[in-house]
Amino acid sequence: MSAQGARPVLMERFRSVLPVTAATPMLTLGEGATPLVRAPRLGASIGASDLWLKVEGANPTGSFKDRGMVVAVAKALESGARAVVCASTGNTSASAAAYAAAAGIEAVVLLPAGKIAAGKLLQAFAAGAKVISIRGNFDDALEIVRELGAGGGGVEIVNSINPHRIAGQATAAHEIVADLGDAPDVLALPVGNAGNISAYWRGFTDAVAAGAATKRPRMVGLQAAGAAPLVNGAPVSNPETVATAIRIGKPASWDTAIAARDESGGLIDSVTDAEILRAQEEIIRLGGIFVEPACAAPIAGLRNLIASGRVDGSGRIVAVMTGFGLKDPETASRLIGEIREADATLAGVRTALGW
Ligand code: AN7
């Protein structure tokens, strides 16, 4: 239970589509119910006349991971687990650490050495998680987590191979349908381990089955060119991209992502790091929403796909902004401009402004 006034609690609002029982602790940090905002200036720059952003960075730990993590940690508590464990490119670990802290259980996070954005690493430490730096990449870390979790002993895996994570993340699709009155024509999002694209597809499918939506969107997934296994059709052994969140070469939810693509008549494409960095800047400068680099992949990709006619720019498009901009201050630091120093007078400020 919470005392958040009118703000809905995710596990209560979406109880009917979640594995919530009378015995499930009603854990919440205020996740979900994130803003869906129109972005006309950004849309115009990429050729999309009805572009909306689902601002998942507004979740309590600054990413969409909280939707599934609240359910996974609540179910872990319900089953008597003493610890949760995950591999992560950063956001999953920040979320697991926070929910485990609130739940009073231990969090263990396995991170690829040297490839975690500073904000995310800080979040895991701040919440008191045990942080293990793996001399390898995310895919190596997930392999170890699978073995750790298989050992039982009250240790619950909270990566998206845990079905409760996917169930929780599907709630974002239900929110979009509720806010727009139907599904959009296109849903565009970054793809790493491919849990989220699978979750959205499931959410839209359930919304149609429940009569809340009349259609399902085309699913448009974007990977980084250096970490694009789903585009290449084969795992990538040394994934590399500035968007460290999606630096993943062997997505765990491969088959469900391909199914979402094909059943929706959608596509999965890739964008270069240069395109990602340009789009990150545009999203804040033209849309006012500051996101981490991974979120720029769908905007960069949409620009290419609309220009080449593979996506219709006149349709209603929702792009999912999965994580907040301050997660990765190092990559964003290129946006810091020249500071104009001024005497502490009105005249001094006018001089500095050139007014
Ligand atoms: C901002 O935290 O995989 O395709 O370990 O942090 O469901 O993996 C993060 C992924 C997109 C990709 N945007 O989602 C992790 C992790 C952001 C992310 C993705 C991630 P999936």
PDB file of N, CA and C in Angstrom, residues 8 11 21 43 69 74 80 108 111 116 119 131 153 194 226 251 256 260 264 281 287 302 314 329 334 344 355:
ATOM      1  N   PRO A   8      -1.343   6.001  -9.170  1.00  0.00           N
ATOM      2  CA  PRO A   8      -1.617   4.572  -9.062  1.00  0.00           C
ATOM      3  C   PRO A   8      -0.376   3.764  -8.706  1.00  0.00           C
ATOM      4  N   MET A  11       1.490  -2.405  -9.336  1.00  0.00           N
ATOM      5  CA  MET A  11       1.013  -3.780  -9.120  1.00  0.00           C
ATOM      6  C   MET A  11      -0.473  -3.834  -8.760  1.00  0.00           C
ATOM      7  N   THR A  21      -0.732 -12.278  -6.265  1.00  0.00           N
ATOM      8  CA  THR A  21      -1.670 -13.070  -5.467  1.00  0.00           C
ATOM      9  C   THR A  21      -1.886 -12.353  -4.133  1.00  0.00           C
ATOM     10  N   GLY A  43       9.639  15.602 -34.012  1.00  0.00           N
ATOM     11  CA  GLY A  43       8.977  14.862 -35.086  1.00  0.00           C
ATOM     12  C   GLY A  43       9.255  15.492 -36.440  1.00  0.00           C
ATOM     13  N   MET A  69      11.042  -4.859 -12.384  1.00  0.00           N
ATOM     14  CA  MET A  69      11.808  -5.168 -11.178  1.00  0.00           C
ATOM     15  C   MET A  69      10.907  -5.198  -9.949  1.00  0.00           C
ATOM     16  N   ALA A  74       9.131  -8.352  -5.681  1.00  0.00           N
ATOM     17  CA  ALA A  74       7.982  -8.712  -4.833  1.00  0.00           C
ATOM     18  C   ALA A  74       7.775 -10.229  -4.843  1.00  0.00           C
ATOM     19  N   GLY A  80      10.302 -16.097  -0.364  1.00  0.00           N
ATOM     20  CA  GLY A  80      11.246 -16.237   0.749  1.00  0.00           C
ATOM     21  C   GLY A  80      12.701 -16.096   0.356  1.00  0.00           C
ATOM     22  N   VAL A 108      22.929  -8.606  -5.552  1.00  0.00           N
ATOM     23  CA  VAL A 108      24.251  -8.875  -6.114  1.00  0.00           C
ATOM     24  C   VAL A 108      24.176  -8.569  -7.605  1.00  0.00           C
ATOM     25  N   LEU A 111      28.602  -6.875 -13.381  1.00  0.00           N
ATOM     26  CA  LEU A 111      28.684  -5.851 -14.416  1.00  0.00           C
ATOM     27  C   LEU A 111      29.918  -6.046 -15.282  1.00  0.00           C
ATOM     28  N   ILE A 116      30.165   0.434 -17.602  1.00  0.00           N
ATOM     29  CA  ILE A 116      28.907   0.860 -16.985  1.00  0.00           C
ATOM     30  C   ILE A 116      28.931   2.380 -16.829  1.00  0.00           C
ATOM     31  N   GLY A 119      26.490   7.066 -13.654  1.00  0.00           N
ATOM     32  CA  GLY A 119      25.276   7.243 -12.846  1.00  0.00           C
ATOM     33  C   GLY A 119      24.702   5.920 -12.377  1.00  0.00           C
ATOM     34  N   VAL A 131      28.672  -5.283  -5.678  1.00  0.00           N
ATOM     35  CA  VAL A 131      28.991  -5.066  -7.089  1.00  0.00           C
ATOM     36  C   VAL A 131      30.190  -5.915  -7.497  1.00  0.00           C
ATOM     37  N   GLY A 153      19.032 -21.988  -3.099  1.00  0.00           N
ATOM     38  CA  GLY A 153      19.547 -21.336  -1.898  1.00  0.00           C
ATOM     39  C   GLY A 153      18.966 -19.956  -1.666  1.00  0.00           C
ATOM     40  N   ALA A 194      16.620  -7.677 -25.493  1.00  0.00           N
ATOM     41  CA  ALA A 194      15.356  -7.930 -26.215  1.00  0.00           C
ATOM     42  C   ALA A 194      14.165  -8.294 -25.342  1.00  0.00           C
ATOM     43  N   GLY A 226      27.326  -1.676 -33.822  1.00  0.00           N
ATOM     44  CA  GLY A 226      28.373  -2.545 -33.297  1.00  0.00           C
ATOM     45  C   GLY A 226      27.861  -3.636 -32.364  1.00  0.00           C
ATOM     46  N   PRO A 251      21.286 -11.667 -27.299  1.00  0.00           N
ATOM     47  CA  PRO A 251      20.068 -11.355 -26.539  1.00  0.00           C
ATOM     48  C   PRO A 251      19.341 -12.603 -26.027  1.00  0.00           C
ATOM     49  N   THR A 256      11.521 -14.330 -29.012  1.00  0.00           N
ATOM     50  CA  THR A 256      10.301 -13.536 -28.827  1.00  0.00           C
ATOM     51  C   THR A 256      10.431 -12.174 -29.498  1.00  0.00           C
ATOM     52  N   ALA A 260       7.913 -10.827 -32.316  1.00  0.00           N
ATOM     53  CA  ALA A 260       7.256  -9.510 -32.230  1.00  0.00           C
ATOM     54  C   ALA A 260       7.442  -8.751 -33.537  1.00  0.00           C
ATOM     55  N   SER A 264       4.119  -8.470 -36.126  1.00  0.00           N
ATOM     56  CA  SER A 264       3.623  -7.092 -36.217  1.00  0.00           C
ATOM     57  C   SER A 264       3.883  -6.473 -37.585  1.00  0.00           C
ATOM     58  N   GLU A 281      21.233  14.462 -28.834  1.00  0.00           N
ATOM     59  CA  GLU A 281      21.234  15.925 -28.726  1.00  0.00           C
ATOM     60  C   GLU A 281      19.909  16.510 -29.218  1.00  0.00           C
ATOM     61  N   GLY A 287      13.073  18.366 -28.218  1.00  0.00           N
ATOM     62  CA  GLY A 287      11.960  17.735 -27.510  1.00  0.00           C
ATOM     63  C   GLY A 287      11.918  18.050 -26.023  1.00  0.00           C
ATOM     64  N   LEU A 302      14.328   5.894 -36.772  1.00  0.00           N
ATOM     65  CA  LEU A 302      13.099   6.362 -37.429  1.00  0.00           C
ATOM     66  C   LEU A 302      13.421   7.341 -38.545  1.00  0.00           C
ATOM     67  N   SER A 314       3.593   9.600 -41.541  1.00  0.00           N
ATOM     68  CA  SER A 314       2.318  10.275 -41.248  1.00  0.00           C
ATOM     69  C   SER A 314       1.500   9.523 -40.199  1.00  0.00           C
ATOM     70  N   PRO A 329      26.680  10.735 -17.556  1.00  0.00           N
ATOM     71  CA  PRO A 329      27.172  12.119 -17.688  1.00  0.00           C
ATOM     72  C   PRO A 329      28.417  12.220 -18.570  1.00  0.00           C
ATOM     73  N   ARG A 334      29.852  16.125 -23.752  1.00  0.00           N
ATOM     74  CA  ARG A 334      30.148  16.858 -24.994  1.00  0.00           C
ATOM     75  C   ARG A 334      29.136  17.992 -25.219  1.00  0.00           C
ATOM     76  N   ALA A 344      29.108  40.692 -11.411  1.00  0.00           N
ATOM     77  CA  ALA A 344      27.835  40.494 -10.723  1.00  0.00           C
ATOM     78  C   ALA A 344      26.966  41.748 -10.797  1.00  0.00           C
ATOM     79  N   TRP A 355      23.639  41.368 -25.286  1.00  0.00           N
ATOM     80  CA  TRP A 355      22.315  42.002 -25.458  1.00  0.00           C
ATOM     81  C   TRP A 355      22.422  43.520 -25.398  1.00  0.00           C
TER      82      TRP A 355
END
